[in-house]
């Protein structure tokens, strides 16, 4: 595959009986063309061939070979590379396998990869779709919401109490998150939805409002920040630049990171637009319909534009877990989600991978709809930071990378 030009249908024959889920099989020592297999999965080759879209205009996870052949929930490439390293070291004892001298060393458990090898890292990221449920919505939206509350008799007291500053907004978890990051020495990444006009899918707080501007400025001064391009920007690409300009101003620096709202992107168009805007770190490589490894890896990698046969300077950062997927799409309970999180953690510890998670502030506040999710997140961090936790290697949570 690496020597081909253009994009064409590929013969993908994966045996359900093969635990390694190898594609492009051959008679080599590995039993398959590992380089072509890795390239096929990382480049998202299948997404260029499949024109079918889901209800949100996205590539459907049900069309992917990872879903069809049952390895979506495994960092399959990372597992392959660990085994490849073991084979190479068996043939060439003492050789340092898997490092290019920079940040892109291949994964390897323990200390077998030399001084430049990676270690497991936990990377929490947050999508700020709606910073507050009641406040920061602007006069017109606030008045309309108050009127509806009077008519329906629902949450009127809580809404008024919040607006008057007598109680905390149910979506406000920002101070609590600050404490969590301090306690576990975490370096999070915040992505802000800053659509100028609200819409069916863009229900963010008013970016021109004082409260929202103060929040974005405060969090951007303390943590990494990125733009969360609005739903409308998928239909009107010019809005991406407008929204990015707003974040540039509020953060007092040029924004070079992004993640698509609703994970709505189409290859290669969306990534080309982002690259042209100066985005160099893109965090959308996952599904907005199910958790798992869309590109079969946990590690960042440079985007390759298949149509132009070009390596982009934009790095893709895959995620494997999003709270909204577990809650809305997979219909899981809090205990089920803890089991899911623990499973990803254990798989990624085994390959010294990077566990990138997406959380939303409104899941971690006091809204009764999300009761238990705040405790779930805290308990997960507490559990994996315990040196006695199974699979733990080291003293606490590593935030490298």
mmCIF file of C-alpha atoms in Angstrom:
data_model
loop_
_atom_site.group_PDB
_atom_site.id
_atom_site.type_symbol
_atom_site.label_atom_id
_atom_site.label_comp_id
_atom_site.label_asym_id
_atom_site.label_seq_id
_atom_site.Cartn_x
_atom_site.Cartn_y
_atom_site.Cartn_z
ATOM 1 C CA UNK A 1 0.000 0.000 0.000
ATOM 2 C CA UNK A 2 2.848 2.405 0.773
ATOM 3 C CA UNK A 3 3.987 2.299 -2.859
ATOM 4 C CA UNK A 4 0.570 2.977 -4.378
ATOM 5 C CA UNK A 5 -0.675 6.297 -5.689
ATOM 6 C CA UNK A 6 -4.276 7.421 -5.488
ATOM 7 C CA UNK A 7 -7.118 5.912 -3.485
ATOM 8 C CA UNK A 8 -8.745 2.635 -4.428
ATOM 9 C CA UNK A 9 -10.665 -0.210 -2.818
ATOM 10 C CA UNK A 10 -8.410 -2.453 -0.737
ATOM 11 C CA UNK A 11 -8.771 -6.145 -0.037
ATOM 12 C CA UNK A 12 -9.227 -6.200 3.733
ATOM 13 C CA UNK A 13 -9.445 -9.759 5.008
ATOM 14 C CA UNK A 14 -9.432 -9.976 8.795
ATOM 15 C CA UNK A 15 -10.134 -13.252 10.558
ATOM 16 C CA UNK A 16 -12.390 -13.060 13.599
ATOM 17 C CA UNK A 17 -10.316 -15.927 14.994
ATOM 18 C CA UNK A 18 -7.115 -13.867 14.837
ATOM 19 C CA UNK A 19 -6.665 -12.096 18.221
ATOM 20 C CA UNK A 20 -4.250 -9.635 16.620
ATOM 21 C CA UNK A 21 -6.784 -8.638 13.922
ATOM 22 C CA UNK A 22 -4.087 -8.496 11.242
ATOM 23 C CA UNK A 23 -4.828 -7.048 7.806
ATOM 24 C CA UNK A 24 -2.689 -7.257 4.642
ATOM 25 C CA UNK A 25 -1.531 -10.756 5.618
ATOM 26 C CA UNK A 26 1.641 -12.204 4.132
ATOM 27 C CA UNK A 27 4.371 -14.762 4.882
ATOM 28 C CA UNK A 28 6.668 -12.446 6.827
ATOM 29 C CA UNK A 29 7.768 -13.031 10.427
ATOM 30 C CA UNK A 30 4.923 -10.823 11.653
ATOM 31 C CA UNK A 31 2.408 -12.600 9.453
ATOM 32 C CA UNK A 32 1.223 -9.384 7.813
ATOM 33 C CA UNK A 33 2.427 -6.186 6.157
ATOM 34 C CA UNK A 34 2.516 -4.160 9.365
ATOM 35 C CA UNK A 35 3.609 -0.951 7.633
ATOM 36 C CA UNK A 36 0.699 -0.977 5.192
ATOM 37 C CA UNK A 37 -1.691 -1.948 7.978
ATOM 38 C CA UNK A 38 -0.566 0.924 10.203
ATOM 39 C CA UNK A 39 -0.721 3.390 7.319
ATOM 40 C CA UNK A 40 -4.208 2.250 6.333
ATOM 41 C CA UNK A 41 -5.552 2.790 9.850
ATOM 42 C CA UNK A 42 -3.723 6.028 10.669
ATOM 43 C CA UNK A 43 -4.509 7.708 7.352
ATOM 44 C CA UNK A 44 -8.210 6.811 7.814
ATOM 45 C CA UNK A 45 -8.066 5.396 4.293
ATOM 46 C CA UNK A 46 -11.515 3.855 4.619
ATOM 47 C CA UNK A 47 -13.098 7.257 5.284
ATOM 48 C CA UNK A 48 -12.045 8.501 1.854
ATOM 49 C CA UNK A 49 -13.796 5.526 0.256
ATOM 50 C CA UNK A 50 -17.017 5.659 2.279
ATOM 51 C CA UNK A 51 -19.386 8.469 1.349
ATOM 52 C CA UNK A 52 -22.195 7.346 3.620
ATOM 53 C CA UNK A 53 -22.858 9.749 6.498
ATOM 54 C CA UNK A 54 -24.776 9.549 9.774
ATOM 55 C CA UNK A 55 -27.579 11.911 10.814
ATOM 56 C CA UNK A 56 -25.022 14.602 11.705
ATOM 57 C CA UNK A 57 -23.115 14.342 8.442
ATOM 58 C CA UNK A 58 -20.236 12.361 9.959
ATOM 59 C CA UNK A 59 -18.478 9.184 8.929
ATOM 60 C CA UNK A 60 -20.431 6.441 10.752
ATOM 61 C CA UNK A 61 -18.443 4.266 13.128
ATOM 62 C CA UNK A 62 -20.524 1.283 12.012
ATOM 63 C CA UNK A 63 -18.759 1.427 8.615
ATOM 64 C CA UNK A 64 -15.276 1.138 10.095
ATOM 65 C CA UNK A 65 -13.350 -2.123 10.046
ATOM 66 C CA UNK A 66 -12.466 -1.520 13.706
ATOM 67 C CA UNK A 67 -16.141 -1.755 14.613
ATOM 68 C CA UNK A 68 -17.000 -4.520 12.146
ATOM 69 C CA UNK A 69 -14.103 -6.739 13.252
ATOM 70 C CA UNK A 70 -14.367 -5.939 16.951
ATOM 71 C CA UNK A 71 -11.217 -3.977 17.735
ATOM 72 C CA UNK A 72 -12.564 -0.442 18.103
ATOM 73 C CA UNK A 73 -11.928 -0.520 21.842
ATOM 74 C CA UNK A 74 -8.297 -1.594 21.463
ATOM 75 C CA UNK A 75 -5.245 0.568 20.661
ATOM 76 C CA UNK A 76 -4.412 -2.071 18.070
ATOM 77 C CA UNK A 77 -1.483 -0.282 16.420
ATOM 78 C CA UNK A 78 0.147 0.323 19.793
ATOM 79 C CA UNK A 79 -0.224 -3.386 20.584
ATOM 80 C CA UNK A 80 1.263 -4.383 17.216
ATOM 81 C CA UNK A 81 4.280 -2.145 17.744
ATOM 82 C CA UNK A 82 5.009 -3.560 21.180
ATOM 83 C CA UNK A 83 5.106 -7.059 19.675
ATOM 84 C CA UNK A 84 7.192 -5.865 16.735
ATOM 85 C CA UNK A 85 9.711 -4.372 19.162
ATOM 86 C CA UNK A 86 9.888 -7.657 21.039
ATOM 87 C CA UNK A 87 10.563 -9.531 17.777
ATOM 88 C CA UNK A 88 13.267 -7.086 16.700
ATOM 89 C CA UNK A 89 15.002 -7.184 20.059
ATOM 90 C CA UNK A 90 14.921 -10.984 19.919
ATOM 91 C CA UNK A 91 16.754 -10.862 16.593
ATOM 92 C CA UNK A 92 19.021 -7.918 17.466
ATOM 93 C CA UNK A 93 19.741 -8.081 21.230
ATOM 94 C CA UNK A 94 20.676 -4.761 22.773
ATOM 95 C CA UNK A 95 19.306 -2.637 19.962
ATOM 96 C CA UNK A 96 17.270 0.437 20.912
ATOM 97 C CA UNK A 97 13.984 -0.012 19.110
ATOM 98 C CA UNK A 98 11.364 2.579 18.409
ATOM 99 C CA UNK A 99 12.781 6.028 18.987
ATOM 100 C CA UNK A 100 13.498 8.770 16.470
ATOM 101 C CA UNK A 101 15.223 10.884 19.100
ATOM 102 C CA UNK A 102 12.216 13.137 19.555
ATOM 103 C CA UNK A 103 8.707 13.069 20.974
ATOM 104 C CA UNK A 104 7.456 10.327 18.657
ATOM 105 C CA UNK A 105 8.989 7.264 20.282
ATOM 106 C CA UNK A 106 6.967 4.086 19.859
ATOM 107 C CA UNK A 107 5.254 2.680 22.963
ATOM 108 C CA UNK A 108 6.870 -0.021 25.072
ATOM 109 C CA UNK A 109 6.004 -1.126 28.603
ATOM 110 C CA UNK A 110 8.687 -0.892 31.228
ATOM 111 C CA UNK A 111 12.184 0.262 30.348
ATOM 112 C CA UNK A 112 12.855 -1.697 27.159
ATOM 113 C CA UNK A 113 12.789 1.184 24.708
ATOM 114 C CA UNK A 114 15.762 3.264 25.751
ATOM 115 C CA UNK A 115 16.038 6.768 27.169
ATOM 116 C CA UNK A 116 13.665 8.397 24.692
ATOM 117 C CA UNK A 117 10.775 5.952 25.189
ATOM 118 C CA UNK A 118 7.367 7.134 26.280
ATOM 119 C CA UNK A 119 5.584 6.498 29.547
ATOM 120 C CA UNK A 120 1.845 6.231 30.124
ATOM 121 C CA UNK A 121 0.122 9.596 30.348
ATOM 122 C CA UNK A 122 -3.383 10.669 31.291
ATOM 123 C CA UNK A 123 -4.685 13.679 29.401
ATOM 124 C CA UNK A 124 -7.992 15.222 30.532
ATOM 125 C CA UNK A 125 -9.636 17.610 28.080
ATOM 126 C CA UNK A 126 -12.873 19.583 28.433
ATOM 127 C CA UNK A 127 -15.360 20.808 25.854
ATOM 128 C CA UNK A 128 -17.084 23.940 27.129
ATOM 129 C CA UNK A 129 -20.252 23.782 25.035
ATOM 130 C CA UNK A 130 -22.422 25.517 27.631
ATOM 131 C CA UNK A 131 -20.510 27.135 30.487
ATOM 132 C CA UNK A 132 -23.630 27.917 32.530
ATOM 133 C CA UNK A 133 -27.196 26.708 32.453
ATOM 134 C CA UNK A 134 -28.797 29.971 33.603
ATOM 135 C CA UNK A 135 -26.342 32.846 33.607
ATOM 136 C CA UNK A 136 -24.254 34.346 30.842
ATOM 137 C CA UNK A 137 -26.933 33.873 28.178
ATOM 138 C CA UNK A 138 -27.579 37.516 27.328
ATOM 139 C CA UNK A 139 -30.665 39.595 28.135
ATOM 140 C CA UNK A 140 -32.950 38.252 25.399
ATOM 141 C CA UNK A 141 -32.295 34.546 26.037
ATOM 142 C CA UNK A 142 -32.429 35.017 29.820
ATOM 143 C CA UNK A 143 -35.780 36.843 29.651
ATOM 144 C CA UNK A 144 -37.210 34.159 27.375
ATOM 145 C CA UNK A 145 -36.029 31.382 29.677
ATOM 146 C CA UNK A 146 -37.513 33.111 32.730
ATOM 147 C CA UNK A 147 -40.849 33.467 30.972
ATOM 148 C CA UNK A 148 -40.872 29.776 30.037
ATOM 149 C CA UNK A 149 -40.034 28.849 33.623
ATOM 150 C CA UNK A 150 -43.037 30.828 34.850
ATOM 151 C CA UNK A 151 -45.335 29.178 32.317
ATOM 152 C CA UNK A 152 -44.135 25.649 32.982
ATOM 153 C CA UNK A 153 -43.508 26.033 36.700
ATOM 154 C CA UNK A 154 -40.106 24.351 36.387
ATOM 155 C CA UNK A 155 -36.787 25.480 37.939
ATOM 156 C CA UNK A 156 -37.980 29.088 38.367
ATOM 157 C CA UNK A 157 -36.610 29.440 41.897
ATOM 158 C CA UNK A 158 -33.284 27.863 41.050
ATOM 159 C CA UNK A 159 -32.930 30.010 37.938
ATOM 160 C CA UNK A 160 -33.690 33.232 39.810
ATOM 161 C CA UNK A 161 -31.450 32.220 42.709
ATOM 162 C CA UNK A 162 -28.579 31.616 40.345
ATOM 163 C CA UNK A 163 -29.095 34.856 38.441
ATOM 164 C CA UNK A 164 -29.139 36.772 41.738
ATOM 165 C CA UNK A 165 -25.930 35.104 42.849
ATOM 166 C CA UNK A 166 -27.501 33.217 45.751
ATOM 167 C CA UNK A 167 -26.496 29.776 44.471
ATOM 168 C CA UNK A 168 -24.033 28.231 42.057
ATOM 169 C CA UNK A 169 -25.118 27.566 38.494
ATOM 170 C CA UNK A 170 -25.713 23.802 38.045
ATOM 171 C CA UNK A 171 -23.252 23.651 35.115
ATOM 172 C CA UNK A 172 -20.500 25.515 36.973
ATOM 173 C CA UNK A 173 -17.773 23.020 37.883
ATOM 174 C CA UNK A 174 -14.766 25.197 37.101
ATOM 175 C CA UNK A 175 -13.471 25.875 40.632
ATOM 176 C CA UNK A 176 -13.958 22.225 41.528
ATOM 177 C CA UNK A 177 -11.945 21.203 38.466
ATOM 178 C CA UNK A 178 -9.169 23.625 39.462
ATOM 179 C CA UNK A 179 -8.857 21.822 42.779
ATOM 180 C CA UNK A 180 -8.897 18.415 41.080
ATOM 181 C CA UNK A 181 -6.108 19.438 38.710
ATOM 182 C CA UNK A 182 -4.022 20.737 41.597
ATOM 183 C CA UNK A 183 -4.549 17.623 43.700
ATOM 184 C CA UNK A 184 -3.567 15.180 40.941
ATOM 185 C CA UNK A 185 -1.012 17.376 39.158
ATOM 186 C CA UNK A 186 -2.953 17.352 35.886
ATOM 187 C CA UNK A 187 -2.415 19.562 32.851
ATOM 188 C CA UNK A 188 -5.828 19.783 31.149
ATOM 189 C CA UNK A 189 -6.842 21.265 27.822
ATOM 190 C CA UNK A 190 -10.010 23.386 27.477
ATOM 191 C CA UNK A 191 -11.895 23.813 24.191
ATOM 192 C CA UNK A 192 -14.354 26.718 23.975
ATOM 193 C CA UNK A 193 -17.462 26.947 21.809
ATOM 194 C CA UNK A 194 -17.691 30.635 20.865
ATOM 195 C CA UNK A 195 -20.439 30.808 18.249
ATOM 196 C CA UNK A 196 -21.671 34.384 17.766
ATOM 197 C CA UNK A 197 -25.249 33.242 17.162
ATOM 198 C CA UNK A 198 -27.027 30.439 19.051
ATOM 199 C CA UNK A 199 -28.522 27.592 17.045
ATOM 200 C CA UNK A 200 -30.004 24.128 17.379
ATOM 201 C CA UNK A 201 -26.580 22.627 18.061
ATOM 202 C CA UNK A 202 -24.729 25.770 19.174
ATOM 203 C CA UNK A 203 -26.190 26.625 22.583
ATOM 204 C CA UNK A 204 -23.115 28.238 24.062
ATOM 205 C CA UNK A 205 -23.071 31.274 26.297
ATOM 206 C CA UNK A 206 -22.693 34.667 24.658
ATOM 207 C CA UNK A 207 -18.975 35.158 23.809
ATOM 208 C CA UNK A 208 -19.551 38.920 23.898
ATOM 209 C CA UNK A 209 -20.807 38.715 27.491
ATOM 210 C CA UNK A 210 -18.598 39.777 30.373
ATOM 211 C CA UNK A 211 -18.941 36.494 32.298
ATOM 212 C CA UNK A 212 -17.937 34.318 29.348
ATOM 213 C CA UNK A 213 -15.029 36.535 28.399
ATOM 214 C CA UNK A 214 -13.716 36.467 31.960
ATOM 215 C CA UNK A 215 -14.028 32.684 32.139
ATOM 216 C CA UNK A 216 -12.184 32.107 28.852
ATOM 217 C CA UNK A 217 -9.436 34.552 29.819
ATOM 218 C CA UNK A 218 -8.987 33.017 33.269
ATOM 219 C CA UNK A 219 -8.840 29.408 32.103
ATOM 220 C CA UNK A 220 -6.630 30.222 29.107
ATOM 221 C CA UNK A 221 -4.150 31.998 31.388
ATOM 222 C CA UNK A 222 -3.892 28.913 33.583
ATOM 223 C CA UNK A 223 -4.293 25.990 31.167
ATOM 224 C CA UNK A 224 -3.933 25.003 27.516
ATOM 225 C CA UNK A 225 -6.863 26.214 25.445
ATOM 226 C CA UNK A 226 -8.273 25.588 21.992
ATOM 227 C CA UNK A 227 -11.202 26.492 19.782
ATOM 228 C CA UNK A 228 -14.297 24.305 19.533
ATOM 229 C CA UNK A 229 -15.576 25.303 16.072
ATOM 230 C CA UNK A 230 -19.343 25.689 16.020
ATOM 231 C CA UNK A 231 -21.784 23.452 14.195
ATOM 232 C CA UNK A 232 -22.565 26.303 11.801
ATOM 233 C CA UNK A 233 -18.898 26.595 10.889
ATOM 234 C CA UNK A 234 -19.202 23.168 9.288
ATOM 235 C CA UNK A 235 -21.566 24.741 6.751
ATOM 236 C CA UNK A 236 -19.967 28.180 6.743
ATOM 237 C CA UNK A 237 -16.182 27.678 7.063
ATOM 238 C CA UNK A 238 -15.547 31.433 7.307
ATOM 239 C CA UNK A 239 -17.001 31.287 10.822
ATOM 240 C CA UNK A 240 -14.046 29.179 11.977
ATOM 241 C CA UNK A 241 -11.700 32.128 11.601
ATOM 242 C CA UNK A 242 -14.117 34.515 13.322
ATOM 243 C CA UNK A 243 -14.461 32.209 16.313
ATOM 244 C CA UNK A 244 -10.730 31.565 16.460
ATOM 245 C CA UNK A 245 -10.067 35.323 16.371
ATOM 246 C CA UNK A 246 -12.316 35.739 19.418
ATOM 247 C CA UNK A 247 -10.359 33.109 21.336
ATOM 248 C CA UNK A 248 -7.039 34.614 20.211
ATOM 249 C CA UNK A 249 -8.124 37.915 21.715
ATOM 250 C CA UNK A 250 -9.475 36.507 24.973
ATOM 251 C CA UNK A 251 -6.535 34.159 25.486
ATOM 252 C CA UNK A 252 -4.005 36.837 24.484
ATOM 253 C CA UNK A 253 -2.190 34.437 22.168
ATOM 254 C CA UNK A 254 -2.546 32.697 18.822
ATOM 255 C CA UNK A 255 -4.700 29.593 19.041
ATOM 256 C CA UNK A 256 -3.130 26.496 17.499
ATOM 257 C CA UNK A 257 -5.428 23.756 18.882
ATOM 258 C CA UNK A 258 -8.982 22.736 18.050
ATOM 259 C CA UNK A 259 -11.635 20.075 18.439
ATOM 260 C CA UNK A 260 -14.786 19.949 16.322
ATOM 261 C CA UNK A 261 -18.159 20.406 18.018
ATOM 262 C CA UNK A 262 -20.085 17.105 17.898
ATOM 263 C CA UNK A 263 -16.852 15.664 16.424
ATOM 264 C CA UNK A 264 -18.242 16.864 13.103
ATOM 265 C CA UNK A 265 -15.591 16.659 10.408
ATOM 266 C CA UNK A 266 -15.218 15.290 6.899
ATOM 267 C CA UNK A 267 -11.877 14.187 5.475
ATOM 268 C CA UNK A 268 -9.994 15.874 3.991
ATOM 269 C CA UNK A 269 -11.967 19.125 3.778
ATOM 270 C CA UNK A 270 -12.302 20.024 7.464
ATOM 271 C CA UNK A 271 -8.680 19.315 8.297
ATOM 272 C CA UNK A 272 -7.480 21.378 5.348
ATOM 273 C CA UNK A 273 -9.533 24.313 6.589
ATOM 274 C CA UNK A 274 -8.117 23.986 10.089
ATOM 275 C CA UNK A 275 -4.560 23.685 8.833
ATOM 276 C CA UNK A 276 -5.009 26.849 6.764
ATOM 277 C CA UNK A 277 -6.102 28.699 9.926
ATOM 278 C CA UNK A 278 -2.867 27.808 11.680
ATOM 279 C CA UNK A 279 -4.177 24.891 13.720
ATOM 280 C CA UNK A 280 -1.275 22.567 14.506
ATOM 281 C CA UNK A 281 -2.891 20.333 17.148
ATOM 282 C CA UNK A 282 -6.253 18.764 16.323
ATOM 283 C CA UNK A 283 -8.165 16.752 18.951
ATOM 284 C CA UNK A 284 -11.157 15.363 17.025
ATOM 285 C CA UNK A 285 -9.773 11.921 16.138
ATOM 286 C CA UNK A 286 -12.466 9.800 17.742
ATOM 287 C CA UNK A 287 -16.182 9.265 17.286
ATOM 288 C CA UNK A 288 -19.081 11.339 18.546
ATOM 289 C CA UNK A 289 -21.275 8.246 18.495
ATOM 290 C CA UNK A 290 -19.243 5.625 20.386
ATOM 291 C CA UNK A 291 -16.097 5.435 22.483
ATOM 292 C CA UNK A 292 -12.954 3.755 21.200
ATOM 293 C CA UNK A 293 -9.888 4.291 19.032
ATOM 294 C CA UNK A 294 -10.973 5.679 15.657
ATOM 295 C CA UNK A 295 -7.446 5.453 14.236
ATOM 296 C CA UNK A 296 -6.518 2.387 16.341
ATOM 297 C CA UNK A 297 -3.840 4.261 18.292
ATOM 298 C CA UNK A 298 -3.611 6.358 21.437
ATOM 299 C CA UNK A 299 -0.586 8.338 20.281
ATOM 300 C CA UNK A 300 -0.473 11.689 18.453
ATOM 301 C CA UNK A 301 0.474 11.487 14.784
ATOM 302 C CA UNK A 302 0.755 13.856 11.837
ATOM 303 C CA UNK A 303 -2.235 13.995 9.531
ATOM 304 C CA UNK A 304 -1.591 12.601 6.065
ATOM 305 C CA UNK A 305 -3.755 14.024 3.275
ATOM 306 C CA UNK A 306 -4.374 11.005 1.073
ATOM 307 C CA UNK A 307 -5.738 12.974 -1.858
ATOM 308 C CA UNK A 308 -2.624 15.135 -2.165
ATOM 309 C CA UNK A 309 -0.173 12.492 -0.819
ATOM 310 C CA UNK A 310 1.168 15.032 1.655
ATOM 311 C CA UNK A 311 2.197 14.944 5.303
ATOM 312 C CA UNK A 312 0.591 17.857 7.116
ATOM 313 C CA UNK A 313 2.294 19.871 9.887
ATOM 314 C CA UNK A 314 -0.913 19.369 11.897
ATOM 315 C CA UNK A 315 -0.704 16.767 14.652
ATOM 316 C CA UNK A 316 -3.782 14.661 15.411
ATOM 317 C CA UNK A 317 -4.378 13.779 19.073
ATOM 318 C CA UNK A 318 -6.739 10.781 19.384
ATOM 319 C CA UNK A 319 -9.204 10.397 22.247
ATOM 320 C CA UNK A 320 -10.762 7.134 23.394
ATOM 321 C CA UNK A 321 -13.430 8.294 25.851
ATOM 322 C CA UNK A 322 -16.109 10.992 25.938
ATOM 323 C CA UNK A 323 -18.679 11.258 28.722
ATOM 324 C CA UNK A 324 -21.460 12.203 26.288
ATOM 325 C CA UNK A 325 -20.883 9.019 24.288
ATOM 326 C CA UNK A 326 -21.218 6.866 27.394
ATOM 327 C CA UNK A 327 -24.302 8.725 28.622
ATOM 328 C CA UNK A 328 -26.282 9.527 25.472
ATOM 329 C CA UNK A 329 -25.067 7.144 22.780
ATOM 330 C CA UNK A 330 -24.175 4.025 24.758
ATOM 331 C CA UNK A 331 -26.821 4.545 27.457
ATOM 332 C CA UNK A 332 -24.501 3.547 30.272
ATOM 333 C CA UNK A 333 -24.908 3.930 34.004
ATOM 334 C CA UNK A 334 -22.207 5.422 36.220
ATOM 335 C CA UNK A 335 -20.913 1.962 37.305
ATOM 336 C CA UNK A 336 -20.861 0.773 33.679
ATOM 337 C CA UNK A 337 -18.836 3.822 32.700
ATOM 338 C CA UNK A 338 -16.342 3.241 35.505
ATOM 339 C CA UNK A 339 -15.834 -0.268 34.137
ATOM 340 C CA UNK A 340 -15.353 1.193 30.659
ATOM 341 C CA UNK A 341 -12.814 3.772 31.864
ATOM 342 C CA UNK A 342 -10.889 1.171 33.835
ATOM 343 C CA UNK A 343 -10.732 -1.048 30.752
ATOM 344 C CA UNK A 344 -9.214 1.709 28.635
ATOM 345 C CA UNK A 345 -6.782 2.565 31.404
ATOM 346 C CA UNK A 346 -5.539 -1.010 31.726
ATOM 347 C CA UNK A 347 -5.153 -1.447 27.956
ATOM 348 C CA UNK A 348 -3.174 1.770 27.666
ATOM 349 C CA UNK A 349 -0.977 1.058 30.690
ATOM 350 C CA UNK A 350 0.014 -2.178 28.953
ATOM 351 C CA UNK A 351 1.404 -0.242 25.965
ATOM 352 C CA UNK A 352 2.504 2.923 27.804
ATOM 353 C CA UNK A 353 -0.125 4.782 25.814
ATOM 354 C CA UNK A 354 -1.792 8.163 26.118
ATOM 355 C CA UNK A 355 -5.285 8.151 27.602
ATOM 356 C CA UNK A 356 -7.038 11.252 26.289
ATOM 357 C CA UNK A 357 -10.517 11.788 27.714
ATOM 358 C CA UNK A 358 -13.233 14.324 26.882
ATOM 359 C CA UNK A 359 -15.415 15.658 29.688
ATOM 360 C CA UNK A 360 -18.019 18.414 29.704
ATOM 361 C CA UNK A 361 -18.334 20.875 32.568
ATOM 362 C CA UNK A 362 -22.106 20.373 32.782
ATOM 363 C CA UNK A 363 -21.622 16.653 33.455
ATOM 364 C CA UNK A 364 -19.449 17.578 36.442
ATOM 365 C CA UNK A 365 -21.678 20.179 38.082
ATOM 366 C CA UNK A 366 -24.827 19.794 40.186
ATOM 367 C CA UNK A 367 -27.493 19.237 37.521
ATOM 368 C CA UNK A 368 -29.656 16.302 38.716
ATOM 369 C CA UNK A 369 -29.628 14.817 35.200
ATOM 370 C CA UNK A 370 -25.930 13.992 35.628
ATOM 371 C CA UNK A 371 -26.004 12.865 39.249
ATOM 372 C CA UNK A 372 -23.024 10.666 40.031
ATOM 373 C CA UNK A 373 -20.822 11.698 37.082
ATOM 374 C CA UNK A 374 -18.825 14.211 39.100
ATOM 375 C CA UNK A 375 -18.087 11.535 41.687
ATOM 376 C CA UNK A 376 -17.287 9.053 38.910
ATOM 377 C CA UNK A 377 -14.582 11.304 37.494
ATOM 378 C CA UNK A 378 -13.061 12.038 40.880
ATOM 379 C CA UNK A 379 -13.132 8.372 41.916
ATOM 380 C CA UNK A 380 -11.451 7.349 38.658
ATOM 381 C CA UNK A 381 -8.619 9.822 39.171
ATOM 382 C CA UNK A 382 -8.280 8.752 42.794
ATOM 383 C CA UNK A 383 -8.178 5.093 41.792
ATOM 384 C CA UNK A 384 -5.552 5.343 39.049
ATOM 385 C CA UNK A 385 -3.326 7.610 41.156
ATOM 386 C CA UNK A 386 -3.140 4.927 43.856
ATOM 387 C CA UNK A 387 0.267 3.189 43.552
ATOM 388 C CA UNK A 388 -1.385 -0.061 44.562
ATOM 389 C CA UNK A 389 -3.915 -0.028 41.744
ATOM 390 C CA UNK A 390 -3.495 -2.975 39.312
ATOM 391 C CA UNK A 391 -1.319 -2.225 36.261
ATOM 392 C CA UNK A 392 0.058 0.892 37.964
ATOM 393 C CA UNK A 393 3.767 1.386 37.237
ATOM 394 C CA UNK A 394 5.187 4.399 38.973
ATOM 395 C CA UNK A 395 4.147 6.908 41.581
ATOM 396 C CA UNK A 396 0.877 8.501 40.606
ATOM 397 C CA UNK A 397 -0.524 9.865 37.369
ATOM 398 C CA UNK A 398 1.975 10.846 34.738
ATOM 399 C CA UNK A 399 1.012 13.924 32.727
ATOM 400 C CA UNK A 400 3.896 13.720 30.254
ATOM 401 C CA UNK A 401 2.997 14.806 26.758
#
